[in-house]
CSV table of C-alpha atoms (C1' of nucleotides) in Angstrom, one decimal:
chain,number,residue,atom,x,y,z
A,1344,UNK,CA,-2.9,24.7,11.7
A,1345,UNK,CA,0.0,24.4,9.3
A,1346,UNK,CA,1.1,21.4,7.2
A,1347,UNK,CA,4.8,21.4,7.0
A,1348,UNK,CA,7.8,19.4,5.9
A,1349,UNK,CA,11.0,19.5,7.8
A,1350,UNK,CA,13.7,21.0,5.5
A,1351,UNK,CA,16.3,18.6,6.9
A,1352,UNK,CA,14.6,15.2,7.1
A,1353,UNK,CA,11.7,16.1,4.8
A,1354,UNK,CA,9.2,14.5,7.2
A,1355,UNK,CA,5.7,15.8,7.1
A,1356,UNK,CA,4.2,17.1,10.3
A,1357,UNK,CA,1.3,19.4,11.4
A,1358,UNK,CA,1.9,22.3,13.8
A,1359,UNK,CA,-1.0,23.4,15.8
A,1360,UNK,CA,-1.2,26.5,18.0
A,1361,UNK,CA,-3.6,25.9,20.9
A,1362,UNK,CA,-5.2,28.9,22.6
A,1363,UNK,CA,-6.7,28.2,26.0
A,1364,UNK,CA,-10.2,29.5,26.3
A,1365,UNK,CA,-12.3,30.2,29.4
A,1366,UNK,CA,-16.0,29.8,29.7
A,1367,UNK,CA,-16.7,33.3,28.3
A,1368,UNK,CA,-15.1,32.2,25.0
A,1369,UNK,CA,-17.3,29.1,24.7
A,1370,UNK,CA,-19.6,30.7,22.2
A,1371,UNK,CA,-16.7,31.6,19.9
A,1372,UNK,CA,-15.3,28.1,20.2
A,1373,UNK,CA,-18.6,26.6,19.2
A,1374,UNK,CA,-18.8,29.0,16.2
A,1375,UNK,CA,-15.3,28.0,15.0
A,1376,UNK,CA,-16.2,24.3,15.3
A,1377,UNK,CA,-19.3,24.9,13.1
A,1378,UNK,CA,-17.0,26.7,10.6
A,1379,UNK,CA,-14.7,23.7,10.5
A,1380,UNK,CA,-17.5,21.3,9.9
A,1381,UNK,CA,-18.8,23.4,7.0
A,1382,UNK,CA,-15.3,23.6,5.5
A,1383,UNK,CA,-14.8,19.9,5.7
A,1384,UNK,CA,-14.0,18.4,2.4
A,1385,UNK,CA,-13.5,14.6,2.1
A,1386,UNK,CA,-9.7,14.5,1.6
A,1387,UNK,CA,-8.8,10.9,1.4
A,1388,UNK,CA,-5.4,9.5,2.1
A,1389,UNK,CA,-3.4,6.3,2.7
A,1390,UNK,CA,0.0,5.5,4.0
A,1391,UNK,CA,2.2,2.4,3.9
A,1392,UNK,CA,5.4,1.5,5.5
A,1393,UNK,CA,7.9,0.6,2.9
A,1394,UNK,CA,8.9,-3.0,2.5
A,1395,UNK,CA,12.3,-4.2,1.4
A,1396,UNK,CA,11.1,-4.7,-2.2
A,1397,UNK,CA,9.5,-1.3,-2.2
A,1398,UNK,CA,12.9,0.3,-1.5
A,1399,UNK,CA,15.2,-2.0,-3.4
A,1400,UNK,CA,16.6,-0.9,-6.7
A,1401,UNK,CA,15.2,-4.1,-8.1
A,1402,UNK,CA,11.6,-3.3,-8.0
A,1403,UNK,CA,8.9,-0.7,-7.9
A,1404,UNK,CA,6.3,0.2,-5.3
A,1405,UNK,CA,3.6,-2.3,-4.6
A,1406,UNK,CA,0.4,-0.3,-4.0
A,1407,UNK,CA,-2.2,-1.8,-1.6
A,1408,UNK,CA,-5.3,-2.5,-3.7
A,1409,UNK,CA,-7.8,-0.5,-1.7
A,1410,UNK,CA,-5.4,2.4,-1.4
A,1411,UNK,CA,-5.0,2.6,-5.1
A,1412,UNK,CA,-8.7,2.4,-5.8
A,1413,UNK,CA,-9.5,5.0,-3.1
A,1414,UNK,CA,-6.8,7.6,-3.9
A,1415,UNK,CA,-5.5,7.3,-7.4
A,1416,UNK,CA,-7.5,8.4,-10.5
A,1417,UNK,CA,-9.4,5.4,-12.0
A,1418,UNK,CA,-7.5,3.5,-14.6
A,1419,UNK,CA,-8.8,2.9,-18.1
A,1420,UNK,CA,-9.4,-0.9,-17.9
A,1421,UNK,CA,-9.9,-1.1,-21.6
A,1422,UNK,CA,-6.2,-0.7,-22.0
A,1423,UNK,CA,-4.0,-3.7,-21.8
A,1424,UNK,CA,-2.5,-3.4,-19.3
A,1425,UNK,CA,-4.3,-0.5,-17.6
A,1426,UNK,CA,-1.7,2.2,-16.9
A,1427,UNK,CA,-1.5,5.9,-16.4
A,1428,UNK,CA,1.0,8.6,-15.3
A,1429,UNK,CA,0.6,9.9,-11.8
A,1430,UNK,CA,1.8,13.3,-10.6
A,1431,UNK,CA,2.1,14.0,-6.9
A,1432,UNK,CA,3.5,17.1,-5.1
A,1433,UNK,CA,5.4,16.9,-1.9
A,1434,UNK,CA,5.2,19.7,0.7
A,1435,UNK,CA,8.1,21.6,-0.9
A,1436,UNK,CA,5.8,21.9,-3.9
A,1437,UNK,CA,8.1,19.6,-5.9
A,1438,UNK,CA,6.2,17.4,-8.4
A,1439,UNK,CA,7.0,13.7,-8.7
A,1440,UNK,CA,5.7,11.6,-11.6
A,1441,UNK,CA,5.2,7.9,-11.4
A,1442,UNK,CA,4.0,5.3,-13.9
A,1443,UNK,CA,1.0,3.6,-12.3
A,1444,UNK,CA,0.3,0.2,-13.9
A,1445,UNK,CA,-2.1,-2.7,-13.0
A,1446,UNK,CA,-0.7,-6.0,-13.9
A,1447,UNK,CA,0.7,-9.4,-12.7
A,1448,UNK,CA,-0.9,-12.7,-11.7
A,1449,UNK,CA,-2.8,-12.1,-9.6
A,1450,UNK,CA,-3.3,-8.5,-10.7
A,1451,UNK,CA,-2.0,-5.7,-8.5
A,1452,UNK,CA,-1.3,-2.0,-8.6
A,1453,UNK,CA,2.4,-0.9,-9.0
A,1454,UNK,CA,4.4,2.3,-9.3
A,1455,UNK,CA,7.3,1.7,-11.6
A,1456,UNK,CA,9.1,4.5,-13.5
A,1457,UNK,CA,9.9,7.4,-11.3
A,1458,UNK,CA,9.7,5.5,-8.1
A,1459,UNK,CA,13.4,4.7,-7.6
A,1460,UNK,CA,14.3,8.3,-8.2
A,1461,UNK,CA,11.9,9.3,-5.5
A,1462,UNK,CA,13.3,6.6,-3.1
A,1463,UNK,CA,16.9,7.6,-3.7
A,1464,UNK,CA,16.4,11.3,-3.6
A,1465,UNK,CA,14.5,11.2,-0.4
A,1466,UNK,CA,16.9,8.5,0.9
A,1467,UNK,CA,14.0,6.3,2.0
A,1468,UNK,CA,14.7,2.9,3.6
A,1469,UNK,CA,12.5,-0.1,4.4
A,1470,UNK,CA,10.5,0.8,7.5
A,1471,UNK,CA,9.9,4.4,6.5
A,1472,UNK,CA,6.4,5.4,5.4
A,1473,UNK,CA,5.0,7.2,2.4
A,1474,UNK,CA,1.7,9.1,2.6
A,1475,UNK,CA,-0.6,9.8,-0.4
A,1476,UNK,CA,-3.3,12.4,0.0
A,1477,UNK,CA,-6.0,13.3,-2.5
A,1478,UNK,CA,-7.1,16.8,-1.7
A,1479,UNK,CA,-10.4,18.5,-2.4
A,1480,UNK,CA,-9.2,19.5,-5.9
A,1481,UNK,CA,-8.3,15.8,-6.6
A,1482,UNK,CA,-4.6,16.8,-6.6
A,1483,UNK,CA,-2.2,14.2,-5.3
A,1484,UNK,CA,0.0,15.2,-2.4
A,1485,UNK,CA,2.9,13.1,-1.2
A,1486,UNK,CA,4.7,13.0,2.2
A,1487,UNK,CA,7.0,10.7,4.1
A,1488,UNK,CA,7.7,9.8,7.7
A,1489,UNK,CA,10.9,8.1,8.6
A,1490,UNK,CA,11.2,5.2,11.0
A,1491,UNK,CA,13.0,5.7,14.2
A,1492,UNK,CA,16.4,4.6,13.0
A,1493,UNK,CA,18.0,4.5,16.5
A,1494,UNK,CA,15.5,3.4,19.1
A,1495,UNK,CA,16.4,5.5,22.1
A,1496,UNK,CA,18.4,3.6,24.7
A,1497,UNK,CA,17.0,5.7,27.4
A,1498,UNK,CA,15.7,4.0,30.5
A,1499,UNK,CA,12.0,4.3,30.9
A,1500,UNK,CA,12.5,6.0,34.2
A,1501,UNK,CA,14.2,8.9,32.4
A,1502,UNK,CA,11.8,9.4,29.6
A,1503,UNK,CA,8.8,7.2,30.0
A,1504,UNK,CA,5.7,7.7,27.9
A,1505,UNK,CA,3.9,8.6,31.2
A,1506,UNK,CA,6.4,11.3,32.0
A,1507,UNK,CA,6.1,12.6,28.5
A,1508,UNK,CA,2.3,13.0,29.0
A,1509,UNK,CA,2.9,14.7,32.3
A,1510,UNK,CA,5.2,17.1,30.5
A,1511,UNK,CA,2.6,17.9,27.9
A,1512,UNK,CA,-0.1,18.4,30.6
A,1513,UNK,CA,2.2,20.6,32.5
A,1514,UNK,CA,2.8,22.8,29.5
A,1515,UNK,CA,-0.9,23.0,28.8
A,1516,UNK,CA,-1.7,23.8,32.4
A,1517,UNK,CA,0.9,26.5,32.5
A,1518,UNK,CA,-0.4,28.0,29.2
A,1519,UNK,CA,-3.9,28.0,30.6
A,1520,UNK,CA,-2.8,29.6,33.8
A,1521,UNK,CA,-1.1,32.4,31.9
A,1522,UNK,CA,-3.8,32.4,29.2
A,1523,UNK,CA,-1.0,32.2,26.7
A,1524,UNK,CA,-0.5,30.2,23.6
A,1525,UNK,CA,1.5,27.0,23.1
A,1526,UNK,CA,2.2,24.7,20.2
A,1527,UNK,CA,2.1,21.0,19.7
A,1528,UNK,CA,3.6,19.0,16.8
A,1529,UNK,CA,2.0,16.0,15.3
A,1530,UNK,CA,4.0,13.5,13.2
A,1531,UNK,CA,1.5,11.1,11.7
A,1532,UNK,CA,2.0,7.3,11.9
A,1533,UNK,CA,-1.2,6.7,10.0
A,1534,UNK,CA,-0.8,3.0,9.2
A,1535,UNK,CA,0.3,1.7,12.5
A,1536,UNK,CA,-1.2,-1.6,13.3
A,1537,UNK,CA,-2.4,-2.2,9.7
B,1079,DA,C1',23.9,-2.7,-11.9
B,1080,DG,C1',19.6,-0.5,-12.6
B,1081,DC,C1',15.1,-1.1,-14.1
B,1082,DC,C1',10.7,-3.4,-15.4
B,1083,DA,C1',7.8,-7.6,-15.8
B,1084,DT,C1',6.0,-12.0,-14.2
B,1085,DG,C1',4.4,-15.6,-11.2
B,1086,DC,C1',5.0,-18.3,-7.0
B,1087,DA,C1',3.8,-18.7,-2.4
B,1088,DC,C1',3.0,-17.1,2.1
B,1089,DC,C1',-0.1,-15.1,5.2
B,1090,DG,C1',-4.3,-12.9,7.0
C,249,DC,C1',-9.2,-17.2,-1.0
C,250,DG,C1',-7.6,-12.6,-2.0
C,251,DG,C1',-3.7,-9.6,-1.6
C,252,DT,C1',1.1,-8.7,-1.8
C,253,DG,C1',6.0,-9.7,-0.5
C,254,DC,C1',9.7,-11.6,-2.8
C,255,DA,C1',12.4,-14.3,-6.0
C,256,DT,C1',13.5,-14.6,-10.5
C,257,DG,C1',14.3,-13.5,-15.4
C,258,DG,C1',14.8,-10.4,-19.4
C,259,DC,C1',16.5,-6.3,-21.2
C,260,DT,C1',19.4,-2.2,-21.4
DNA sequence: AGCCATGCACCG
DNA sequence: CGGTGCATGGCT
């Protein structure tokens, strides 16, 4: 599986190559699953769809409290106010630095300096999402997913969700029949419904 | 106008 | 009642 970022839109996605297996390969499949479990490191993440004030030139980024506490390095609360510099790499290996400060009444986590440069460079708008990942080395990774700017005016009879699934199943069945490989793409919408 | 700080008030 | 979106004000 590959983690990628589209060079045009900069959206993060995962590409997975799926290999159909028959019953003879069941042992190998189980073995690889065991390997995955052993490899598994607790990589934590959070994503948030950007609000109007998150993307406006007037303010910074309001970080959900739990998200900041889970993903960001702990602040030194003896400082007044508690603040630190965050560095996060996007999937093009470009580093972005933000000032992370905890202030306000009531107190809240904010990203200030560096945030507007990120917003404008990536051309993010309200409704788009940002994704922060803390990997196994405690490095911060940063990704974005853009909102659907132009909801497709297609009639549901042309491209319904059901027919989409039928298409995927057909592709999988065809690959299985020929015992060949096929790929699927996954664009995360990790904070839907939150 | 851009950027950062502060506090109100809404909403679950 | 806690959390955060938003309006507002100051400073450059």
